[in-house]
PDB file of C-alpha atoms in Angstrom:
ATOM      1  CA  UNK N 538       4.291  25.779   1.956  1.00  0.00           C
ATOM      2  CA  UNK N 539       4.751  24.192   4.968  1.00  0.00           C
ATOM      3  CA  UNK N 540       4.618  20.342   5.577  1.00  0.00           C
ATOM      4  CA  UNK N 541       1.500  19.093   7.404  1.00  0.00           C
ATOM      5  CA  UNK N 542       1.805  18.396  10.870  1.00  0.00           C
ATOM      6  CA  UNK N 543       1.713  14.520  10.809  1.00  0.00           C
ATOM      7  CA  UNK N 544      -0.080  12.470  13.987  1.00  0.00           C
ATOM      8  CA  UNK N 545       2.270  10.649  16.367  1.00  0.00           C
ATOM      9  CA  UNK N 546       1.589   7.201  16.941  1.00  0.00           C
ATOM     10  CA  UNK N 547       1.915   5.839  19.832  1.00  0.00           C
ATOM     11  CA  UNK N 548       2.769   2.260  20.922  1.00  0.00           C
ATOM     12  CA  UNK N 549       2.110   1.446  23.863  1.00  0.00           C
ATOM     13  CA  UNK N 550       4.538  -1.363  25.891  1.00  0.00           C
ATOM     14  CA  UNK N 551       5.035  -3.145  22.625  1.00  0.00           C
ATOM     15  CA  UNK N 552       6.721  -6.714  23.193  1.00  0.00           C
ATOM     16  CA  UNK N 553       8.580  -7.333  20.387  1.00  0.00           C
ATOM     17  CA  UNK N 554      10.862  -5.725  18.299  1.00  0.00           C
ATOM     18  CA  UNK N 555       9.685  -7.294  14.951  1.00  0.00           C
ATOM     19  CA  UNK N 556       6.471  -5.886  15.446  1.00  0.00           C
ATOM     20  CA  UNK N 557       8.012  -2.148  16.304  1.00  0.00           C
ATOM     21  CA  UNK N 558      10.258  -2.537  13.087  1.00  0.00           C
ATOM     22  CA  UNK N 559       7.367  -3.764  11.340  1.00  0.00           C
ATOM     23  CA  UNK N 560       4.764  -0.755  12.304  1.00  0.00           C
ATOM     24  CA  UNK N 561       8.177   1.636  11.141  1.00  0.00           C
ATOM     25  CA  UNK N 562       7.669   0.075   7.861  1.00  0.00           C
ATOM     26  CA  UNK N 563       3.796   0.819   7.798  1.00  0.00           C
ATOM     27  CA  UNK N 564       4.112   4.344   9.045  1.00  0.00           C
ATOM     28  CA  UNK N 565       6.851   5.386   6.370  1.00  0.00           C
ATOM     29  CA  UNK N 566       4.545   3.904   3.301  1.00  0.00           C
ATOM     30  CA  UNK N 567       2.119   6.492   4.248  1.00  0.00           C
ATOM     31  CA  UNK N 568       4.519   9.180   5.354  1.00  0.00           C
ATOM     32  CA  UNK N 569       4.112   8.902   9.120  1.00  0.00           C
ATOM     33  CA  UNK N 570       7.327   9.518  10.807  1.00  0.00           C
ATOM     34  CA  UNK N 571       6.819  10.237  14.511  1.00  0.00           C
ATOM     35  CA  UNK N 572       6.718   7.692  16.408  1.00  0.00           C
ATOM     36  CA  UNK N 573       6.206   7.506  20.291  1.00  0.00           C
ATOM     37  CA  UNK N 574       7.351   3.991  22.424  1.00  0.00           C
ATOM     38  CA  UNK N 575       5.801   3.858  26.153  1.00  0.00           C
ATOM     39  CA  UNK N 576       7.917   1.309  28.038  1.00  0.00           C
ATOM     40  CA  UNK N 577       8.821  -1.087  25.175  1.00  0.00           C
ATOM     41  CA  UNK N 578       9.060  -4.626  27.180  1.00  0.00           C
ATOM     42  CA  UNK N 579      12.782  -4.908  25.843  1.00  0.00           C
ATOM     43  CA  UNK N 580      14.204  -1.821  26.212  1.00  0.00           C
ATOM     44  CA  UNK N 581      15.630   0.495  23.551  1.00  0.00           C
ATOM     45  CA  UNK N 582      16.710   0.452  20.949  1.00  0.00           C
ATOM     46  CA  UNK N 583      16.022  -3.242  19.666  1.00  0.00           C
ATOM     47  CA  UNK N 584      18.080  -5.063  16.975  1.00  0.00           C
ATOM     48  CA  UNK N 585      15.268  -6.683  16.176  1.00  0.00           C
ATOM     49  CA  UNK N 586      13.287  -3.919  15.162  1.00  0.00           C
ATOM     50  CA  UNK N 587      16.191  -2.258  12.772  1.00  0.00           C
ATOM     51  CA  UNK N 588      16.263  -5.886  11.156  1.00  0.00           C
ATOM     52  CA  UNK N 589      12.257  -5.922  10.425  1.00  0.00           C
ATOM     53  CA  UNK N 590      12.294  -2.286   9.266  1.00  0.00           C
ATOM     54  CA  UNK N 591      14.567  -3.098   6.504  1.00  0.00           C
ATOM     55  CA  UNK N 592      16.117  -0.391   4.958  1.00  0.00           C
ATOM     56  CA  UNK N 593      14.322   3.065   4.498  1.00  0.00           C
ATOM     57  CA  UNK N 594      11.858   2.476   7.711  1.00  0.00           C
ATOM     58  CA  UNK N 595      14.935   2.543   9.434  1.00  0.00           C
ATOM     59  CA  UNK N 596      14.574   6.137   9.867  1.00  0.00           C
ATOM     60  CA  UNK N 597      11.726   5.963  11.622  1.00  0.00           C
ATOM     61  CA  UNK N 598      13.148   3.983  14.308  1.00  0.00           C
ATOM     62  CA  UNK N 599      15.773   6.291  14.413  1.00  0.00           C
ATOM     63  CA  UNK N 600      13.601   9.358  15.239  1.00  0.00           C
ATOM     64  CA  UNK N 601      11.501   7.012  17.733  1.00  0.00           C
ATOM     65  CA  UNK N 602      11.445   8.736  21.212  1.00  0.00           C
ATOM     66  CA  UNK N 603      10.769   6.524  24.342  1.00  0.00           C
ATOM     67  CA  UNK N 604       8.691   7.678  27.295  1.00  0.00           C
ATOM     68  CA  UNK N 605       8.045   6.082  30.734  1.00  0.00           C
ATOM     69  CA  UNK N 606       4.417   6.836  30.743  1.00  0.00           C
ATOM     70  CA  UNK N 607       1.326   7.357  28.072  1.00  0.00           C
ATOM     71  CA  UNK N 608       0.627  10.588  30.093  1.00  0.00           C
ATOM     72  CA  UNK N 609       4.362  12.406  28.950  1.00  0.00           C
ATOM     73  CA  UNK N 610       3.957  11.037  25.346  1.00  0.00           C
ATOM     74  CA  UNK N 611       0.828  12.432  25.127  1.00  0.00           C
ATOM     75  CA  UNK N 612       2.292  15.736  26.778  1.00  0.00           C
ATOM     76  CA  UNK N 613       1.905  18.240  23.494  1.00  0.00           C
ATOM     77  CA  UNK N 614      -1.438  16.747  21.804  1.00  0.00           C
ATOM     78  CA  UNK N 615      -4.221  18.109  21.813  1.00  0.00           C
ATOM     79  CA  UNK N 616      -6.493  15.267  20.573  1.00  0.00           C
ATOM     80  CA  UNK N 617      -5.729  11.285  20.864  1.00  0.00           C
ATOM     81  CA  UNK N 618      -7.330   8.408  19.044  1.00  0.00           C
ATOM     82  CA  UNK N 619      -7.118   5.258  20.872  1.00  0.00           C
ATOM     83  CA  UNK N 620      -7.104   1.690  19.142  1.00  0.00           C
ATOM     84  CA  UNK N 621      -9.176  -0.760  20.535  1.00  0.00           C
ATOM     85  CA  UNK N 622     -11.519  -3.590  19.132  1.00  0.00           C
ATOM     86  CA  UNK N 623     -12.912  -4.781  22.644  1.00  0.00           C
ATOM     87  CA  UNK N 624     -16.022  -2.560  23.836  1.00  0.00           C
ATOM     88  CA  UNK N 625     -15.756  -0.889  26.707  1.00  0.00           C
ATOM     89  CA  UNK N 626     -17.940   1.011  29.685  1.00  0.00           C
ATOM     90  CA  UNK N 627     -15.853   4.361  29.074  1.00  0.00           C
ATOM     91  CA  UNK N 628     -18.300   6.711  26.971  1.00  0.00           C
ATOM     92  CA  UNK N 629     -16.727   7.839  24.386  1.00  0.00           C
ATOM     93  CA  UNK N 630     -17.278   8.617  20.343  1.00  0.00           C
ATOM     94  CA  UNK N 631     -16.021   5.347  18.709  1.00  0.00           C
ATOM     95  CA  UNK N 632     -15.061   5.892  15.142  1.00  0.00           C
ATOM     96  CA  UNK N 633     -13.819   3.618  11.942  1.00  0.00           C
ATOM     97  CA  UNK N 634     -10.175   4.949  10.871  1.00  0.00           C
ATOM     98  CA  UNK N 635     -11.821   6.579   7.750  1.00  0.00           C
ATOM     99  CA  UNK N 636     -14.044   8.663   9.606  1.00  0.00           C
ATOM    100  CA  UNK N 637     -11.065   9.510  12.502  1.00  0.00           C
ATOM    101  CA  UNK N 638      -8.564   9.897  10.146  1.00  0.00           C
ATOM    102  CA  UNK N 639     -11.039  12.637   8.046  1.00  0.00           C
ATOM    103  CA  UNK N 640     -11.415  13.896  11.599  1.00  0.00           C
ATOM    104  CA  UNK N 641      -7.753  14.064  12.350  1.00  0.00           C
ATOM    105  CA  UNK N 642      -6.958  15.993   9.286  1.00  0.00           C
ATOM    106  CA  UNK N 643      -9.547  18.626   9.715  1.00  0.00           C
ATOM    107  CA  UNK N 644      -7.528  19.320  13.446  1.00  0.00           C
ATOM    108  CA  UNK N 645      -4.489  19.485  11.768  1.00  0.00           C
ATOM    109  CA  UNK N 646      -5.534  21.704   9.234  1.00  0.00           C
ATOM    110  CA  UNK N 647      -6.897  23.957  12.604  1.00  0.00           C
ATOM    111  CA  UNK N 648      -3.604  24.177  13.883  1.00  0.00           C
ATOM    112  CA  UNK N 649      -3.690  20.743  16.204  1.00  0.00           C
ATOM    113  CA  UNK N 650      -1.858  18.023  17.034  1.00  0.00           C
ATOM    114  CA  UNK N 651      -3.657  14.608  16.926  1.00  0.00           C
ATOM    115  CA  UNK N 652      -1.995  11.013  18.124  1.00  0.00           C
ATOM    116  CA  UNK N 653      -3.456   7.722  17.378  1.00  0.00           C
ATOM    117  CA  UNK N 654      -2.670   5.059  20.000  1.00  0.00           C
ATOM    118  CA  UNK N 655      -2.031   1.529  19.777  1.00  0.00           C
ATOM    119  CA  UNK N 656      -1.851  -1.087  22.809  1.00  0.00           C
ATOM    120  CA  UNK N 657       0.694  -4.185  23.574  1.00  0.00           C
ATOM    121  CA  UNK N 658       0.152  -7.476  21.508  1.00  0.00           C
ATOM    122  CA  UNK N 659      -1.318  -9.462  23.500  1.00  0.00           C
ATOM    123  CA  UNK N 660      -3.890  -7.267  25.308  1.00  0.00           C
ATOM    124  CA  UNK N 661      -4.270  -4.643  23.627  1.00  0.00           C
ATOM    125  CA  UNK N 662      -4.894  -1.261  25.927  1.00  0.00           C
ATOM    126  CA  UNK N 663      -6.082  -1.229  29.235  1.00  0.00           C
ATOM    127  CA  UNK N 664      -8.851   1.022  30.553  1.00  0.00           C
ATOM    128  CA  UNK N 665      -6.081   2.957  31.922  1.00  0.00           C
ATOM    129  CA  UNK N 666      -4.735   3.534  28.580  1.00  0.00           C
ATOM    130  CA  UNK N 667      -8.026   4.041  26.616  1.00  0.00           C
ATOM    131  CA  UNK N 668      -9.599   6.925  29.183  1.00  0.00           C
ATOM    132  CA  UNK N 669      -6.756   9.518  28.100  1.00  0.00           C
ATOM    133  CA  UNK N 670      -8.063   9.393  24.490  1.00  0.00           C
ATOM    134  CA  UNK N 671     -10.792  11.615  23.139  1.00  0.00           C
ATOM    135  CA  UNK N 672     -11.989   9.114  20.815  1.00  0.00           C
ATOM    136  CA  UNK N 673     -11.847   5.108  20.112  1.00  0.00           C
ATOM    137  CA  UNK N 674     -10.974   3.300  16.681  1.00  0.00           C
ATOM    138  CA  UNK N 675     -12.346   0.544  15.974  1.00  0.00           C
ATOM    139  CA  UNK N 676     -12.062  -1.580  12.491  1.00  0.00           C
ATOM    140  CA  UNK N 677     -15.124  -2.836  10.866  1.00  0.00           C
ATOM    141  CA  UNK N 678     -13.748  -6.258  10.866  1.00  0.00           C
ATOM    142  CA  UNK N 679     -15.268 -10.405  11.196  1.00  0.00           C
ATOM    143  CA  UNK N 680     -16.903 -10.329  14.578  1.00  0.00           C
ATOM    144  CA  UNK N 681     -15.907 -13.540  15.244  1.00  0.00           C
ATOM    145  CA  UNK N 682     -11.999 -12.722  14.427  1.00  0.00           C
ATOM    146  CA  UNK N 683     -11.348  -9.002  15.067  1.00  0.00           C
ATOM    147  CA  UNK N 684      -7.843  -9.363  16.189  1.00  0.00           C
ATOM    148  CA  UNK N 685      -5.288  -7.321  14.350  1.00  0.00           C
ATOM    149  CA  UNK N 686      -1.564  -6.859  14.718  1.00  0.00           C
ATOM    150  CA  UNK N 687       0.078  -4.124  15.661  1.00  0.00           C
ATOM    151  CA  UNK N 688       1.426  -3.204  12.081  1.00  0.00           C
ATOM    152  CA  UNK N 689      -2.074  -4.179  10.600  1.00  0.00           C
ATOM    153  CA  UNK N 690      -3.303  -1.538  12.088  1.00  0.00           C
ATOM    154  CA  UNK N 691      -0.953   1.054  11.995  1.00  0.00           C
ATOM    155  CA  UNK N 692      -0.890   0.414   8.440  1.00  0.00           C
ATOM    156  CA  UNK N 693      -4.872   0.700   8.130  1.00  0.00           C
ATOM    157  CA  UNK N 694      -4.158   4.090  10.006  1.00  0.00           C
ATOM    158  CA  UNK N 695      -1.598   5.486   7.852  1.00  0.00           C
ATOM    159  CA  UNK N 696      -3.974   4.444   4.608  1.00  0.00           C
ATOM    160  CA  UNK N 697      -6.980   6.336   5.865  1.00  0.00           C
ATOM    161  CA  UNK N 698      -4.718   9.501   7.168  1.00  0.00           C
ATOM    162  CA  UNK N 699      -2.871   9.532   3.696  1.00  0.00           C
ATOM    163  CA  UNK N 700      -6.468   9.478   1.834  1.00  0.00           C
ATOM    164  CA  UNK N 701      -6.224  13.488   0.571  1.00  0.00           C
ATOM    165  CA  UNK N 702      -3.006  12.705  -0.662  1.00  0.00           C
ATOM    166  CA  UNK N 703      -3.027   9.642  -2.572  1.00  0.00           C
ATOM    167  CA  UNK N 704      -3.562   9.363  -6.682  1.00  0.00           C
ATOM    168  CA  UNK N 705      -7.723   8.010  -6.418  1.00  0.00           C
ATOM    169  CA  UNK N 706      -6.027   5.645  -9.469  1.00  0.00           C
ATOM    170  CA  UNK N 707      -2.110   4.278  -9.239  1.00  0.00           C
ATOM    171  CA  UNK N 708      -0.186   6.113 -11.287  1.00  0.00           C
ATOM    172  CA  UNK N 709      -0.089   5.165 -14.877  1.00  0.00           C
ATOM    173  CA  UNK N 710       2.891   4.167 -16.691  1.00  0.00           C
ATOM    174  CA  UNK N 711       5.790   6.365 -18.211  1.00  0.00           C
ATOM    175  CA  UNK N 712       7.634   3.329 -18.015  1.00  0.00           C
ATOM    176  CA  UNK N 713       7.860   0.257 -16.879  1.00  0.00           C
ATOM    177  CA  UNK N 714       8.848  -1.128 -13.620  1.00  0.00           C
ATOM    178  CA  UNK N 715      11.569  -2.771 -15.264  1.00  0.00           C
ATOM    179  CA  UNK N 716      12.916   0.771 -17.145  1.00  0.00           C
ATOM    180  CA  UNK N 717      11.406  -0.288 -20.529  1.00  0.00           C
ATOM    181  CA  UNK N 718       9.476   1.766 -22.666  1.00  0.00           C
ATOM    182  CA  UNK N 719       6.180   1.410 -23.897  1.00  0.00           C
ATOM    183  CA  UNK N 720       5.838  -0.239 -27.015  1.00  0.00           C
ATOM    184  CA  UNK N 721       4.849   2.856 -29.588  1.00  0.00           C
ATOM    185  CA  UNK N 722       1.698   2.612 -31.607  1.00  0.00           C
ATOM    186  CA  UNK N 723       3.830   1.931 -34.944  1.00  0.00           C
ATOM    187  CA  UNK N 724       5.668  -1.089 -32.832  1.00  0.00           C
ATOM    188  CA  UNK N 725       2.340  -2.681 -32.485  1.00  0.00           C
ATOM    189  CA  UNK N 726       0.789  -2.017 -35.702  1.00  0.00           C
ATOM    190  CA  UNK N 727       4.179  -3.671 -37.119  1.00  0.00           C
ATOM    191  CA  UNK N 728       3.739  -6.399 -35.155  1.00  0.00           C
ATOM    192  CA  UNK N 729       0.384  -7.030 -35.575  1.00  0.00           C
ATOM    193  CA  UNK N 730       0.735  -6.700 -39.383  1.00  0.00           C
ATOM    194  CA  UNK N 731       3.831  -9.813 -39.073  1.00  0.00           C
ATOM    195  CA  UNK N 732       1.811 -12.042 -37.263  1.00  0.00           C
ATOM    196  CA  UNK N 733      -1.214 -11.591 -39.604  1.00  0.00           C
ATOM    197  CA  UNK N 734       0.632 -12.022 -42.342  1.00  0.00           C
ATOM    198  CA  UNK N 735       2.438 -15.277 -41.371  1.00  0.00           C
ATOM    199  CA  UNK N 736      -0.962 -16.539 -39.814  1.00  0.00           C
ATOM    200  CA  UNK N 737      -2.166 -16.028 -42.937  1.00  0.00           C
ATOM    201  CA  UNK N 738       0.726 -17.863 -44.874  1.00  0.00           C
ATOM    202  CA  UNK N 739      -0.506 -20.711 -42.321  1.00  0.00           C
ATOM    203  CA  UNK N 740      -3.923 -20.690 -43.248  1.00  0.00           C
ATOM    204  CA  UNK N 741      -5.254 -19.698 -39.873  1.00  0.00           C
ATOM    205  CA  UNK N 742      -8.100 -17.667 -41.069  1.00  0.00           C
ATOM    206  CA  UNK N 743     -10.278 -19.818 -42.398  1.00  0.00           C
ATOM    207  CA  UNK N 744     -13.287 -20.233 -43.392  1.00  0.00           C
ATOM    208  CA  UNK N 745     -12.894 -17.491 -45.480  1.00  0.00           C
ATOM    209  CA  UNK N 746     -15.953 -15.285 -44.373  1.00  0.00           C
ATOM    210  CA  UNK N 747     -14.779 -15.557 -41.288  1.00  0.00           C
ATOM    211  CA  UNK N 748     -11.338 -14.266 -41.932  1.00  0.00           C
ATOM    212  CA  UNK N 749     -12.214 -10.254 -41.195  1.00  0.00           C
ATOM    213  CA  UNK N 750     -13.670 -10.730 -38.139  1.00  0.00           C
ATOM    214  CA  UNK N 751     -10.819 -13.022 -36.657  1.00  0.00           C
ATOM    215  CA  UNK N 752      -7.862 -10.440 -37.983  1.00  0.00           C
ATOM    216  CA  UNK N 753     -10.116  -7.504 -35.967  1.00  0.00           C
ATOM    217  CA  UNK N 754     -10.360  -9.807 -33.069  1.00  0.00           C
ATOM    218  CA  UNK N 755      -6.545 -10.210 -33.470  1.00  0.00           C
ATOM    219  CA  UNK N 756      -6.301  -6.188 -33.798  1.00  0.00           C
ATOM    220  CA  UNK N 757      -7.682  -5.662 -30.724  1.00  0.00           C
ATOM    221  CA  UNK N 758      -5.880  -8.053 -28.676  1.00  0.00           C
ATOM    222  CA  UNK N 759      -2.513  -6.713 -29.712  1.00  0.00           C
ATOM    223  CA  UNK N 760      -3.490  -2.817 -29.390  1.00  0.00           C
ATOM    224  CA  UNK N 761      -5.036  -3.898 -25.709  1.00  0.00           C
ATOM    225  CA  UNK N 762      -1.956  -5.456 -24.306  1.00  0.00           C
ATOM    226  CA  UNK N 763       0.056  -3.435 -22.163  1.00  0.00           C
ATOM    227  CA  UNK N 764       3.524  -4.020 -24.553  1.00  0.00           C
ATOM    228  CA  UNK N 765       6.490  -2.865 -24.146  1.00  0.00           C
ATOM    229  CA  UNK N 766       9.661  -2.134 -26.807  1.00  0.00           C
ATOM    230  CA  UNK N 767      11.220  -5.093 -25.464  1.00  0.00           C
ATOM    231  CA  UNK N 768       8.124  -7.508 -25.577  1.00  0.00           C
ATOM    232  CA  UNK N 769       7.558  -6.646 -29.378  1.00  0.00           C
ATOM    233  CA  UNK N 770      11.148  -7.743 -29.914  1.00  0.00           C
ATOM    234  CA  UNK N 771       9.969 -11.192 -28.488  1.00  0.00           C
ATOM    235  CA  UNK N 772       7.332 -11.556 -30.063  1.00  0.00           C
ATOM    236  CA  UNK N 773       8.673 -10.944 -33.890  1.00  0.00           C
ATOM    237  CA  UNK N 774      11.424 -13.223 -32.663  1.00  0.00           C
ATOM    238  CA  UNK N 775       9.354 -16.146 -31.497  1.00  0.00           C
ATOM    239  CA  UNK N 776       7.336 -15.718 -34.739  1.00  0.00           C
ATOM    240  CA  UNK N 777      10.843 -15.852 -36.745  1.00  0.00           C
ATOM    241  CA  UNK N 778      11.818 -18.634 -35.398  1.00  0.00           C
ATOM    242  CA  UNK N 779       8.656 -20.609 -35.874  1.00  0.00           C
ATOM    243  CA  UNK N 780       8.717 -20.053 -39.040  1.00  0.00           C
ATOM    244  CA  UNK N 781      12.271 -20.916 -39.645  1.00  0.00           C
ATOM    245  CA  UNK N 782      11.587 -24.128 -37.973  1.00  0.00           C
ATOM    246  CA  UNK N 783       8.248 -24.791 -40.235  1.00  0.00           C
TER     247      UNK N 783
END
């Protein structure tokens, strides 16, 4: 099957080349690889932006085409989104990235090609920019603070666009992060058994009617801990050498 036409996002005359490296790195955690720059204030390419993409992102910088003007960036879309958090007298739809991004994937899915565009640092887009979109986004954010970066919001774009594609849960865990297996269900019940019987030996359930419900309480902490192989190790070792040092 083939891959699904991705949108192109476009920045327009960004100013610094942290902040291009930095929007690279949002893009490729959602997938987004085409990216557009319209007159980039330093030039291109920019050191600075290879440094802040770090690695993997790099790529995207690497594909990054550069255009003069909005107008021959724009040249092979067929719908554009345009960031903006200022309101302005140009009538158009204004939509939250959840409900363009749903919006951008049902044109993609028709055969389109959709573009989200973003506007300098300081300024954001001008009029200018803004009237050769079909549609504003604007973030639901503090009134009284609605500023966002540049890779804020590519990065709140990427999220929304990705939605259809990403687990609704993260993943759960074959194994660890650090390569370490999950403790078994035997591990733990051996475990669990060592440390009640040496907590015993120490006289920690007491009073006695009390004793059945603390060694269930005890149960249930052990068997609701994510363990791993490793971290039973530990703990029979810690309890070893307590013991050896009682």
């Amino acid at each position: 099957m083939a891959a699904r036409m991705e949108p192109a996002i476009i920045l327009m005359r960004p100013q610094m080349g942290e902040n291009i490296g930095a929007a690279a790195r949002a893009m490729l955690n959602f997938g987004l690889t085409d990216m557009r720059l319209v007159a980039p204030r330093d030039g291109w390419p920019n050191p600075r932006a290879v440094a802040m993409a770090s690695g993997a992102a790099g790529r995207v910088l690497d594909r990054a085409r550069v255009f003069a003007t909005l107008a021959e960036a724009m040249a092979d879309v067929d719908y554009a989104y345009a960031t903006t958090a200022r309101g302005r007298e140009l009538t158009k739809p204004v939509l939250t990235p959840a409900t363009a991004m749903a919006d951008a994937r049902d044109r993609v899915a028709q055969g389109g090609r959709v573009a989200v565009i973003f506007g300098p640092e300081r300024a954001g887009l001008e009029n200018e920019d803004v009237a050769r979109a079909n549609a504003i986004i604007t973030v639901p954010v503090n009134p009284d603070f609605p500023s966002l970066n540049l890779a804020q919001a590519v990065l709140l774009t990427g999220y929304e666009w990705a939605q259809d594609s990403l687990p609704p849960q993260p993943a759960p865990h074959g194994r660890r992060p650090d390569g370490e297996a999950p403790a078994t269900r035997l591990e733990i019940e051996k475990l669990a058994d060592h440390w009640e019987e040496r907590l015993a030996e120490a006289g920690f359930f007491f009073p006695p009617e009390k004793a059945p419900a603390m060694k269930l309480t005890l149960r249930n902490l052990w068997s609701r801990l994510p363990l791993t192989r490793a971290d039973t190790r530990i703990f029979h070792g810690m309890l070893r050498q307590l013991i050896r040092r009682g």
